[in-house]
PDB file of C-alpha atoms and ligand atoms in Angstrom:
ATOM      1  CA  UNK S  97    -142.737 -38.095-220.974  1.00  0.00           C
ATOM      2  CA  UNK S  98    -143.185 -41.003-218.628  1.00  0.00           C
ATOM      3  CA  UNK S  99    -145.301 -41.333-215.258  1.00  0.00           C
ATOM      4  CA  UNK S 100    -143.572 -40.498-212.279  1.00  0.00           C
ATOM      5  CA  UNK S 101    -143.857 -42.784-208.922  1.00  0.00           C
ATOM      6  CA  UNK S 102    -143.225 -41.219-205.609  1.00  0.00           C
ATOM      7  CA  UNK S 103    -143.645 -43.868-202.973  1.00  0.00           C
ATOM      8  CA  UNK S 104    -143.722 -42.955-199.633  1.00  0.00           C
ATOM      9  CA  UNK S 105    -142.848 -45.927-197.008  1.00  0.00           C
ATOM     10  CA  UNK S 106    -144.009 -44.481-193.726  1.00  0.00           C
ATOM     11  CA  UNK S 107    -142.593 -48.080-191.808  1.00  0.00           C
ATOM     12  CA  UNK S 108    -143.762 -47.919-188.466  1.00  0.00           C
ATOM     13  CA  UNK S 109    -144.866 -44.141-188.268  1.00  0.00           C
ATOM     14  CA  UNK S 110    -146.871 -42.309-187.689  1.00  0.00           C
ATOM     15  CA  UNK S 111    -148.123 -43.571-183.903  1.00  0.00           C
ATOM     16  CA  UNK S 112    -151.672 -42.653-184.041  1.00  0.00           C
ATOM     17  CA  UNK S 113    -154.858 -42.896-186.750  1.00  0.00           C
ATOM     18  CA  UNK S 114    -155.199 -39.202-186.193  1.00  0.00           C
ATOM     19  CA  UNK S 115    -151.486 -38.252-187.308  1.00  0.00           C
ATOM     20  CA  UNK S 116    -151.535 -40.907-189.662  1.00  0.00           C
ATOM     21  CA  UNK S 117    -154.523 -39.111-191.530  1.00  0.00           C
ATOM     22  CA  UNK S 118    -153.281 -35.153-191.042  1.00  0.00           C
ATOM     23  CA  UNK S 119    -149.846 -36.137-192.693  1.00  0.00           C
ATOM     24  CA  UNK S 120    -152.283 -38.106-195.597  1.00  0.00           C
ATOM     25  CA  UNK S 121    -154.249 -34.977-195.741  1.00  0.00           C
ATOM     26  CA  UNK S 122    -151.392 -33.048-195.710  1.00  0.00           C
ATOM     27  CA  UNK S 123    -149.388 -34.909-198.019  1.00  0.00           C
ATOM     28  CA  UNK S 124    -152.795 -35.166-200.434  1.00  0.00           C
ATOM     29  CA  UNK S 125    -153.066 -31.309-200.432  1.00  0.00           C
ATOM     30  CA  UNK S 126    -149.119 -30.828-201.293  1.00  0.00           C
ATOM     31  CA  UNK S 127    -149.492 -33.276-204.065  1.00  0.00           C
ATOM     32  CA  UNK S 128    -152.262 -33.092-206.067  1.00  0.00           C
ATOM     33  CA  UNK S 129    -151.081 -30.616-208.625  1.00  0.00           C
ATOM     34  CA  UNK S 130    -148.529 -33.027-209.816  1.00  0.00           C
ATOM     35  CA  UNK S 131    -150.318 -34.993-212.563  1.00  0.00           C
ATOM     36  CA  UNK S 132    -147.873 -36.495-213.978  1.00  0.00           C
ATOM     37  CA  UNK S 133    -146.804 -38.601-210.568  1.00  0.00           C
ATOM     38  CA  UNK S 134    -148.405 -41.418-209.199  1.00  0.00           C
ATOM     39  CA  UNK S 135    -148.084 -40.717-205.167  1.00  0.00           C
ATOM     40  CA  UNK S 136    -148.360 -43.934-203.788  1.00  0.00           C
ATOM     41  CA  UNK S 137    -148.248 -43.534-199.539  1.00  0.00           C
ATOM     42  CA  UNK S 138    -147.982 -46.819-197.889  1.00  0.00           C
ATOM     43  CA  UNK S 139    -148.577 -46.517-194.009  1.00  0.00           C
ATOM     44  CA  UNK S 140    -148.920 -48.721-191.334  1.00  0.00           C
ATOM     45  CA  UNK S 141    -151.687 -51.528-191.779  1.00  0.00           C
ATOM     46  CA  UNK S 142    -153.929 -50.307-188.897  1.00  0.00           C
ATOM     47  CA  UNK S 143    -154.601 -47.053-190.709  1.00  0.00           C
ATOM     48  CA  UNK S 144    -155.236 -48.088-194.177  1.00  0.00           C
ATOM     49  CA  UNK S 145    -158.755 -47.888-193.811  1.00  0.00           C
ATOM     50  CA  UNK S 146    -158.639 -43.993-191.864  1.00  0.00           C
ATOM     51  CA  UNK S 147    -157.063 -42.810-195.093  1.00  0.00           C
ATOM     52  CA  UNK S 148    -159.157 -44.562-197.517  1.00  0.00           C
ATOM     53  CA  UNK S 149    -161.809 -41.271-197.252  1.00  0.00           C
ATOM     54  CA  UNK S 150    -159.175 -39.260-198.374  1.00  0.00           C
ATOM     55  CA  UNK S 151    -157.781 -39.076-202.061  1.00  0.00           C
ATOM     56  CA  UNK S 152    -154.637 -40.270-202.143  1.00  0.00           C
ATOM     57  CA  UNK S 153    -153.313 -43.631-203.736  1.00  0.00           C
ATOM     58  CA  UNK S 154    -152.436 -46.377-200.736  1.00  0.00           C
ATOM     59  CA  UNK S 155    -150.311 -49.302-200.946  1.00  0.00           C
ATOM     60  CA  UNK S 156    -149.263 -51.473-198.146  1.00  0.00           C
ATOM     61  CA  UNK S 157    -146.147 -52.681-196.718  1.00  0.00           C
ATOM     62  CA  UNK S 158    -146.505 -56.081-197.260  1.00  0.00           C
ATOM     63  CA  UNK S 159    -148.576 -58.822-197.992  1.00  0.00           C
ATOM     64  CA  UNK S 160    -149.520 -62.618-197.407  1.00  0.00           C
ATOM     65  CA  UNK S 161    -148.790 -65.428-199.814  1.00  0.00           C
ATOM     66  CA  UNK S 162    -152.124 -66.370-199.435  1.00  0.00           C
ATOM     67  CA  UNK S 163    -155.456 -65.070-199.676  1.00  0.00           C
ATOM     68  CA  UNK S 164    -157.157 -66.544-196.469  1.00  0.00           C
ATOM     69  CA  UNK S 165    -156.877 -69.170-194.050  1.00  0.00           C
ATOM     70  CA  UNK S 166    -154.732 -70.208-190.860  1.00  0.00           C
ATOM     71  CA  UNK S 167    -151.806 -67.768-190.690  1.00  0.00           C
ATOM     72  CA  UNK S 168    -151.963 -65.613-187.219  1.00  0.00           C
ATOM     73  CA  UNK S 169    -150.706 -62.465-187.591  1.00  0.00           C
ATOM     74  CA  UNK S 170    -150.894 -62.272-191.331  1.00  0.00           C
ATOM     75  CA  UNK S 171    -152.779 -59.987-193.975  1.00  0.00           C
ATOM     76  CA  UNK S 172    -153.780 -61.281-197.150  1.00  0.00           C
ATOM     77  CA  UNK S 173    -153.605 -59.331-200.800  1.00  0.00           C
ATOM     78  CA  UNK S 174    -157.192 -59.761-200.749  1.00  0.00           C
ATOM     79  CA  UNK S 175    -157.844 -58.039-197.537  1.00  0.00           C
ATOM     80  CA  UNK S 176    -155.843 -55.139-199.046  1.00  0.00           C
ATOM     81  CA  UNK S 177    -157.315 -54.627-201.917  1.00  0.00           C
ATOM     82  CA  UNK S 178    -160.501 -54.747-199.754  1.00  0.00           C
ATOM     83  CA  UNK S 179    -159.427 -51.359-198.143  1.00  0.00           C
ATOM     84  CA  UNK S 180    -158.325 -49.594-201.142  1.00  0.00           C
ATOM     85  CA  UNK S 181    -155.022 -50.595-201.479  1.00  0.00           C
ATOM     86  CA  UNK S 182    -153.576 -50.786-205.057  1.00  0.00           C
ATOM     87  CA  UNK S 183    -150.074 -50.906-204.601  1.00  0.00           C
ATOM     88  CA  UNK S 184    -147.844 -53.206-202.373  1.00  0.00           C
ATOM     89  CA  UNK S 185    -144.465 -52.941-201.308  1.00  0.00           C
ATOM     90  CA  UNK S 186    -142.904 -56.539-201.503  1.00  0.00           C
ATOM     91  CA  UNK S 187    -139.377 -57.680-200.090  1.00  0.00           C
ATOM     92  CA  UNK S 188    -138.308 -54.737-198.343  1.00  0.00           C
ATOM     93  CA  UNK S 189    -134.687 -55.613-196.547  1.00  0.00           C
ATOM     94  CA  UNK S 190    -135.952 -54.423-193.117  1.00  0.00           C
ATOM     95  CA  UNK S 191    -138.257 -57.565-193.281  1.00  0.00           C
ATOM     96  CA  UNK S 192    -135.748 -60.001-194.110  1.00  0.00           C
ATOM     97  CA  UNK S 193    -137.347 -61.940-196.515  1.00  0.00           C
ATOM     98  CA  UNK S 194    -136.082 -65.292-198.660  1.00  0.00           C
ATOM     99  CA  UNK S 195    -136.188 -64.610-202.550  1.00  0.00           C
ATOM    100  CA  UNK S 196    -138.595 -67.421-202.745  1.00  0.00           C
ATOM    101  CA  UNK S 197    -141.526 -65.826-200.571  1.00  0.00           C
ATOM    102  CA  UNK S 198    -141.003 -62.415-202.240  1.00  0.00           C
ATOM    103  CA  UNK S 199    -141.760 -64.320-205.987  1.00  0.00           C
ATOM    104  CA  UNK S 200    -144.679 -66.227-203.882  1.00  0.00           C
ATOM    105  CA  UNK S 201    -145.997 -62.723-202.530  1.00  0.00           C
ATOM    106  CA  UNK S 202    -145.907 -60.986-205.881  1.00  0.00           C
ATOM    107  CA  UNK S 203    -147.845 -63.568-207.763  1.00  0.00           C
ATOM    108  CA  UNK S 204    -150.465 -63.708-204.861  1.00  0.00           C
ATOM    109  CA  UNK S 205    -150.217 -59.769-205.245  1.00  0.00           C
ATOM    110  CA  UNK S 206    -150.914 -59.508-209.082  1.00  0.00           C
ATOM    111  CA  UNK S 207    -153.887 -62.192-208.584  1.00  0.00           C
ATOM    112  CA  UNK S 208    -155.767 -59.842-206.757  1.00  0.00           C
ATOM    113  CA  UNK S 209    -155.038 -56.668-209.063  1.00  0.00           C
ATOM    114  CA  UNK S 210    -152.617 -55.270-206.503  1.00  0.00           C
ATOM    115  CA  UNK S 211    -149.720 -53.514-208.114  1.00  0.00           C
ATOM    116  CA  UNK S 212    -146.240 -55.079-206.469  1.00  0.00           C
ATOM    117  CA  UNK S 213    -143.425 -52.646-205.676  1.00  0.00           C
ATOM    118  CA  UNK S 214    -140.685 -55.539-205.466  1.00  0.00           C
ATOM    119  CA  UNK S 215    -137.483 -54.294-203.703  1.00  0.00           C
ATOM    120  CA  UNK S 216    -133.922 -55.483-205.014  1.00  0.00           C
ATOM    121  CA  UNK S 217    -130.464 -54.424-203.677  1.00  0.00           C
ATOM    122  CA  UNK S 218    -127.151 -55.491-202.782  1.00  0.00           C
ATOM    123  CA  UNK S 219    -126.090 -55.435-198.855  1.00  0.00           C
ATOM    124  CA  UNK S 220    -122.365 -53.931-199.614  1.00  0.00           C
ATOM    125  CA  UNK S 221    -121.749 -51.081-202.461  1.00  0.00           C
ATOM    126  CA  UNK S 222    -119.277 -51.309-204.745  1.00  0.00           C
ATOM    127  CA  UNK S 223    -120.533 -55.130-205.379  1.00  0.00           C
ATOM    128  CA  UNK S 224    -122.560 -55.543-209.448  1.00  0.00           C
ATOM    129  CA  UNK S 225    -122.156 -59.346-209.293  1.00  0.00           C
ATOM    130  CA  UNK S 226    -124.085 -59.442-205.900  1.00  0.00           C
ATOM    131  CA  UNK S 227    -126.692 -56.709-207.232  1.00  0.00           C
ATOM    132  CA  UNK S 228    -127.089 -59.284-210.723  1.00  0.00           C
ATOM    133  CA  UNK S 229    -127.493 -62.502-208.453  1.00  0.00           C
ATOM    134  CA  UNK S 230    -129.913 -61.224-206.018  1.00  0.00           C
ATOM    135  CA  UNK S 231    -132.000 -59.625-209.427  1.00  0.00           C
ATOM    136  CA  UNK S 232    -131.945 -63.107-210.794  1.00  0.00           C
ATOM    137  CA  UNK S 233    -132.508 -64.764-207.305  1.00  0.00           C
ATOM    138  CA  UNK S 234    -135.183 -62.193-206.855  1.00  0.00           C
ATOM    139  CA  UNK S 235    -137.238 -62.197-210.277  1.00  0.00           C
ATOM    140  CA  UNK S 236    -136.238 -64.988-212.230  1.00  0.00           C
ATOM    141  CA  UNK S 237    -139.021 -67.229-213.243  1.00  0.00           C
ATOM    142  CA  UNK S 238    -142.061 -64.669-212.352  1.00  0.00           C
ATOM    143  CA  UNK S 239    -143.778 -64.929-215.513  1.00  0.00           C
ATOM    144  CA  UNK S 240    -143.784 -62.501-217.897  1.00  0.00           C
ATOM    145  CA  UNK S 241    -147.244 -61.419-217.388  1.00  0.00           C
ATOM    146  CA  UNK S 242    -146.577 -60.772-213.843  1.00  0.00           C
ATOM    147  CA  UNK S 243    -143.290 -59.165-213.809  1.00  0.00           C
ATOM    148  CA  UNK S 244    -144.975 -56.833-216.743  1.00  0.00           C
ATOM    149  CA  UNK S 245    -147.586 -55.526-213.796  1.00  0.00           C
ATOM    150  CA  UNK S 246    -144.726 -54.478-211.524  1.00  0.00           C
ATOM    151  CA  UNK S 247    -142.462 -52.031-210.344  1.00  0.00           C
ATOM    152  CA  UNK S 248    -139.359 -52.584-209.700  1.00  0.00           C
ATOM    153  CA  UNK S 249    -136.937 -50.594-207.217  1.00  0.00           C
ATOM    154  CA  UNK S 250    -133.456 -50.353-207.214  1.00  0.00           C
ATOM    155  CA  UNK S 251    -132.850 -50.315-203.415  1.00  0.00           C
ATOM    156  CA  UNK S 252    -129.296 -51.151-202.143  1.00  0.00           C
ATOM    157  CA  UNK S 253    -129.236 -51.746-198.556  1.00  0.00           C
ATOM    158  CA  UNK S 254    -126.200 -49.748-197.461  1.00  0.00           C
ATOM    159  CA  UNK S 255    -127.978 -46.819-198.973  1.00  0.00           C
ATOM    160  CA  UNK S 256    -131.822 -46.944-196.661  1.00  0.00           C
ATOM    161  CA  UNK S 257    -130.853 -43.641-194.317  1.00  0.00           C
ATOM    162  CA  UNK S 258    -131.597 -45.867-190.653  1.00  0.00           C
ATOM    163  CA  UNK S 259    -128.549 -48.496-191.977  1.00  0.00           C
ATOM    164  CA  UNK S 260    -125.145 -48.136-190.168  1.00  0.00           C
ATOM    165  CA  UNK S 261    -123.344 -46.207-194.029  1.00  0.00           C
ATOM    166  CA  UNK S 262    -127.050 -44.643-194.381  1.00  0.00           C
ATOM    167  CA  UNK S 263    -126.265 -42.378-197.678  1.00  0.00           C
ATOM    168  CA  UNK S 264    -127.878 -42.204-200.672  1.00  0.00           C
ATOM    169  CA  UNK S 265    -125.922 -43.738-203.557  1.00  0.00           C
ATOM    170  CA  UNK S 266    -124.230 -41.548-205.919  1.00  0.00           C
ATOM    171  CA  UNK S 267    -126.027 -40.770-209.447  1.00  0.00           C
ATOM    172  CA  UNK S 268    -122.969 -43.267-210.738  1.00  0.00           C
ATOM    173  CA  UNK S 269    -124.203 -45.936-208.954  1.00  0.00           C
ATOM    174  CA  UNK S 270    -127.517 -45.419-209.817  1.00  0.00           C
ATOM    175  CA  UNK S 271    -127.029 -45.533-213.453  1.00  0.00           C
ATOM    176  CA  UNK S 272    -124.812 -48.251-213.684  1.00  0.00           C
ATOM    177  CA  UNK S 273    -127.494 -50.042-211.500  1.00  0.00           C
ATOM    178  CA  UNK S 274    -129.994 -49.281-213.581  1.00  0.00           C
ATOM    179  CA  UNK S 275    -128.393 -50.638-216.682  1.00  0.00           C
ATOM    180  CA  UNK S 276    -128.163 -53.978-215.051  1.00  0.00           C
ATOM    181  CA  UNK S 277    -131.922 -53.940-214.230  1.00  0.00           C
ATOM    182  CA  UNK S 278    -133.006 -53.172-217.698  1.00  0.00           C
ATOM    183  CA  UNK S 279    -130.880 -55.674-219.775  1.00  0.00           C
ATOM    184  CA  UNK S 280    -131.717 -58.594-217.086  1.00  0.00           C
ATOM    185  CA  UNK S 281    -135.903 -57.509-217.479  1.00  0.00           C
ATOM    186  CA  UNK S 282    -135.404 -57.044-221.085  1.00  0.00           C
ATOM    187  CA  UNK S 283    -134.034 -60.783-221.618  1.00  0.00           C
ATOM    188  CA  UNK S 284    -136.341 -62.436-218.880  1.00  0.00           C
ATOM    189  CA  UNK S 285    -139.502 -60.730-220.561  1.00  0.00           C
ATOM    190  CA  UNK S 286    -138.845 -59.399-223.621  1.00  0.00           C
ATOM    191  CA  UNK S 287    -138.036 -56.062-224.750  1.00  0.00           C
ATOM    192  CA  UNK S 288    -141.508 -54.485-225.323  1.00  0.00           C
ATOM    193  CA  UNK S 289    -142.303 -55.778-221.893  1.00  0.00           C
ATOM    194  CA  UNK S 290    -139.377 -54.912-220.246  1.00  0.00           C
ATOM    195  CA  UNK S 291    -138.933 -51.631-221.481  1.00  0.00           C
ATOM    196  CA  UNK S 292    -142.262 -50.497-220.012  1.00  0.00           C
ATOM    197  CA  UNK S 293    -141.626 -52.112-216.182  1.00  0.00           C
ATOM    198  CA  UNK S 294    -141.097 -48.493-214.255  1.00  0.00           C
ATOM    199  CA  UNK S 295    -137.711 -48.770-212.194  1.00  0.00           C
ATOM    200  CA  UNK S 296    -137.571 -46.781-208.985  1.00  0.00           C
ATOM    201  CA  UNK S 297    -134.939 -45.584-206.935  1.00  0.00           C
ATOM    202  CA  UNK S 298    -134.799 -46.074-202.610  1.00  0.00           C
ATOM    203  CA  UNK S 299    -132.363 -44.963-200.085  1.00  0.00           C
ATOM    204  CA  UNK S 300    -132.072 -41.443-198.228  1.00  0.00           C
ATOM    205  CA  UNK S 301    -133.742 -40.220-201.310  1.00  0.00           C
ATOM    206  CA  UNK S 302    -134.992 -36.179-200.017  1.00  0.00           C
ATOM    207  CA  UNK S 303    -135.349 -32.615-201.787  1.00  0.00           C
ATOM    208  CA  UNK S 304    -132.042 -32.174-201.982  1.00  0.00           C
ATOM    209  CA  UNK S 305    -130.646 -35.203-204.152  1.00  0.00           C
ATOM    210  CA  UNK S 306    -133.680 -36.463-206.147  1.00  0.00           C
ATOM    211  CA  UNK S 307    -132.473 -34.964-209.584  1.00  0.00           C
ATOM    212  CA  UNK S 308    -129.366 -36.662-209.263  1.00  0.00           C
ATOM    213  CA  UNK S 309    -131.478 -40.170-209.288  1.00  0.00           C
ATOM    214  CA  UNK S 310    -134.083 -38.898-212.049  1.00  0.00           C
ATOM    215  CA  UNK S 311    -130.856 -38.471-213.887  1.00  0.00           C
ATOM    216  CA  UNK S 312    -129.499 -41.293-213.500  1.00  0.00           C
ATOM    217  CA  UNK S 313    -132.409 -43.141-215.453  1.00  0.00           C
ATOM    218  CA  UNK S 314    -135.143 -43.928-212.094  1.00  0.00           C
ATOM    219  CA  UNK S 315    -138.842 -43.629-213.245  1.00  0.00           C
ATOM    220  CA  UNK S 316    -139.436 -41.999-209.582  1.00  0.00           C
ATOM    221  CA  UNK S 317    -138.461 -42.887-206.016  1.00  0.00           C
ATOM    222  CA  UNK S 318    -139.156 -44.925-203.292  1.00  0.00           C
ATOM    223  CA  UNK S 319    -139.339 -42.126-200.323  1.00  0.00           C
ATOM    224  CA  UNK S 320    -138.743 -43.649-196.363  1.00  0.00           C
ATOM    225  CA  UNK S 321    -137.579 -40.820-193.972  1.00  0.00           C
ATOM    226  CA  UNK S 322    -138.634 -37.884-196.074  1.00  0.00           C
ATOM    227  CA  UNK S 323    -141.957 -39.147-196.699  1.00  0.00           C
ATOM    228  CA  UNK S 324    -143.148 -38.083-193.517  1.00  0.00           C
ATOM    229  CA  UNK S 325    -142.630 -34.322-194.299  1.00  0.00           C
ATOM    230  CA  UNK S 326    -145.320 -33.233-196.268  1.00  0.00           C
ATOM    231  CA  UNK S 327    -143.353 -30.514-197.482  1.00  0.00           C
ATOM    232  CA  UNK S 328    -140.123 -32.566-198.364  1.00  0.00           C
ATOM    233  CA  UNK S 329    -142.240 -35.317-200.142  1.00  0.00           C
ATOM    234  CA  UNK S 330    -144.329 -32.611-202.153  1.00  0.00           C
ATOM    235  CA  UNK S 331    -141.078 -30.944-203.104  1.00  0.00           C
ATOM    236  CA  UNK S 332    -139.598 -34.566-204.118  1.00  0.00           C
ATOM    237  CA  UNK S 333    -143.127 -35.087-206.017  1.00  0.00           C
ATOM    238  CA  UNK S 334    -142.831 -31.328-208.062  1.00  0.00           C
ATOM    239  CA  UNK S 335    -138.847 -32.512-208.508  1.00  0.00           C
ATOM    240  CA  UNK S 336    -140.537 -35.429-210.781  1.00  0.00           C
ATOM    241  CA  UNK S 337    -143.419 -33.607-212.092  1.00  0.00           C
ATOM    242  CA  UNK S 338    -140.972 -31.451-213.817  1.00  0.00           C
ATOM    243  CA  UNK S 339    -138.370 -33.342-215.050  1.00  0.00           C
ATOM    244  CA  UNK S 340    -137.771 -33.687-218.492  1.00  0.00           C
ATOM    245  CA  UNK S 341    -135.326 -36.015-219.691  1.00  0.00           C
ATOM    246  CA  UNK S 342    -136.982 -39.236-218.946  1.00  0.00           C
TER     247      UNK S 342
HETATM  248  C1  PEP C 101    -136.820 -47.415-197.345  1.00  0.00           C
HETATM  249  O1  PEP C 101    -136.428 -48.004-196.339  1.00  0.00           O
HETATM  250  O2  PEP C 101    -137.637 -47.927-198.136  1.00  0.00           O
HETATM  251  C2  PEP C 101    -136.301 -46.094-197.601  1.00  0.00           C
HETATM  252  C3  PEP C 101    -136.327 -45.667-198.820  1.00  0.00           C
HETATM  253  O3  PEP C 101    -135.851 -45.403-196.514  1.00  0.00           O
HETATM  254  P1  PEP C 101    -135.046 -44.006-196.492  1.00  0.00           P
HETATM  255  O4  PEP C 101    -135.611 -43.137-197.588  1.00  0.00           O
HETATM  256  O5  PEP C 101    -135.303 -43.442-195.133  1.00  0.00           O
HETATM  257  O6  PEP C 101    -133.631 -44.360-196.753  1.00  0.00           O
END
């Protein structure tokens, strides 16, 4: 059976240091049982280093191109792997971001040892040839070796819970998603290679509808809402630990 991801993208929550390391601890304690997931939680960047005492697996938001230098405002891959980071969330559609600096971010990512979590998905549903340009806008030239360090996740737009349609996609949509992911990574690295990139699943993902994206092929989720319940994320966690098919 494959390793599960459960990635938990807190955004802009909690507000303080303190809550921000009870839900960890919280979160921590509800999860640890589940061996066969890799809980990832990726909080704000002020409180990376309050939760780096604790064990649980941290990623970050977001990341620099570059490791150092004159860029106000900005935190470099370096600096996050400095406070325990190991995983990265890169080109989430809340931040906007061109195609080009997401491929610049993930390479500056991967030098550093951080593990990218590279976000891909179409702004209107019903719309493949959107979905298969923005993968190819998205991924295309990353070399091999970098791609193959990755995780990818499906995330269409129209499906992140805060949006204007904010519901999950159906298990259809998933699936047929999927398929499109997995041919385009299989041809742009290879099939050993491609076969072994984990694909995730984002958007109003909670207790209630994660089998319905394990089924449809995701290698685990990435979690924005419900990851601030400790006892909706452990319960989307135990979903993965004991699902068989994949
Ligand atoms: C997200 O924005 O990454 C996300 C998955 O949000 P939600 O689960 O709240 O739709």
């Amino acid at each position: 059976m494959k390793q599960m991801f459960c990635v938990g993208n807190w955004k802009m929550n909690p507000s303080t240091a303190r809550d921000a390391f009870r839900l960890a601890e919280a979160i921590a304690e509800k999860t640890k049982v589940y061996t066969r997931v890799t809980t990832v939680l990726c909080p704000p960047f002020p409180f990376l280093a309050h939760l780096s005492s604790l064990s649980v697996t941290l990623g970050a938001q977001d990341c620099h191109t570059e490791q150092k230098g004159a860029f106000t405002g900005e935190v470099s891959p370096a600096m996050l792997k400095d406070q325990g980071c190991r995983y990265v969330v890169l080109g989430h559609s809340e931040r906007g971001e061109t195609d080009q600096m997401v491929k610049e971010k993930v390479r500056a990512a991967v030098r550093v040892g951080l593990v990218p979590i590279i976000c891909v998905g179409e702004e209107k549903p019903g719309t493949p040839d959107v979905l298969q340009e923005r993968l190819r806008l998205r991924l295309e030239g990353i070399p091999a070796q970098t791609l193959s360090k990755s995780i990818i996740v499906y995330e269409p737009v129209w499906a992140i819970s805060t949006t204007k349609e904010g519901r999950g996609a159906s298990e259809k949509d998933v699936s047929s998603a999927l398929l499109l992911f997995h041919s385009f990574l299989e041809e742009e690295v290879g099939q050993r290679l491609g076969s072994a990139i984990p694909i995730l699943y984002g958007g109003s993902v909670n207790e209630k509808n994660i089998l319905s994206f394990l089924r449809a092929g995701a290698q685990g989720a990435l979690v924005g809402g419900a990851s601030l319940s400790p006892k909706e994320f452990g319960s989307i966690a135990s979903s993965m630990q004991l699902y068989e098919h994949i």
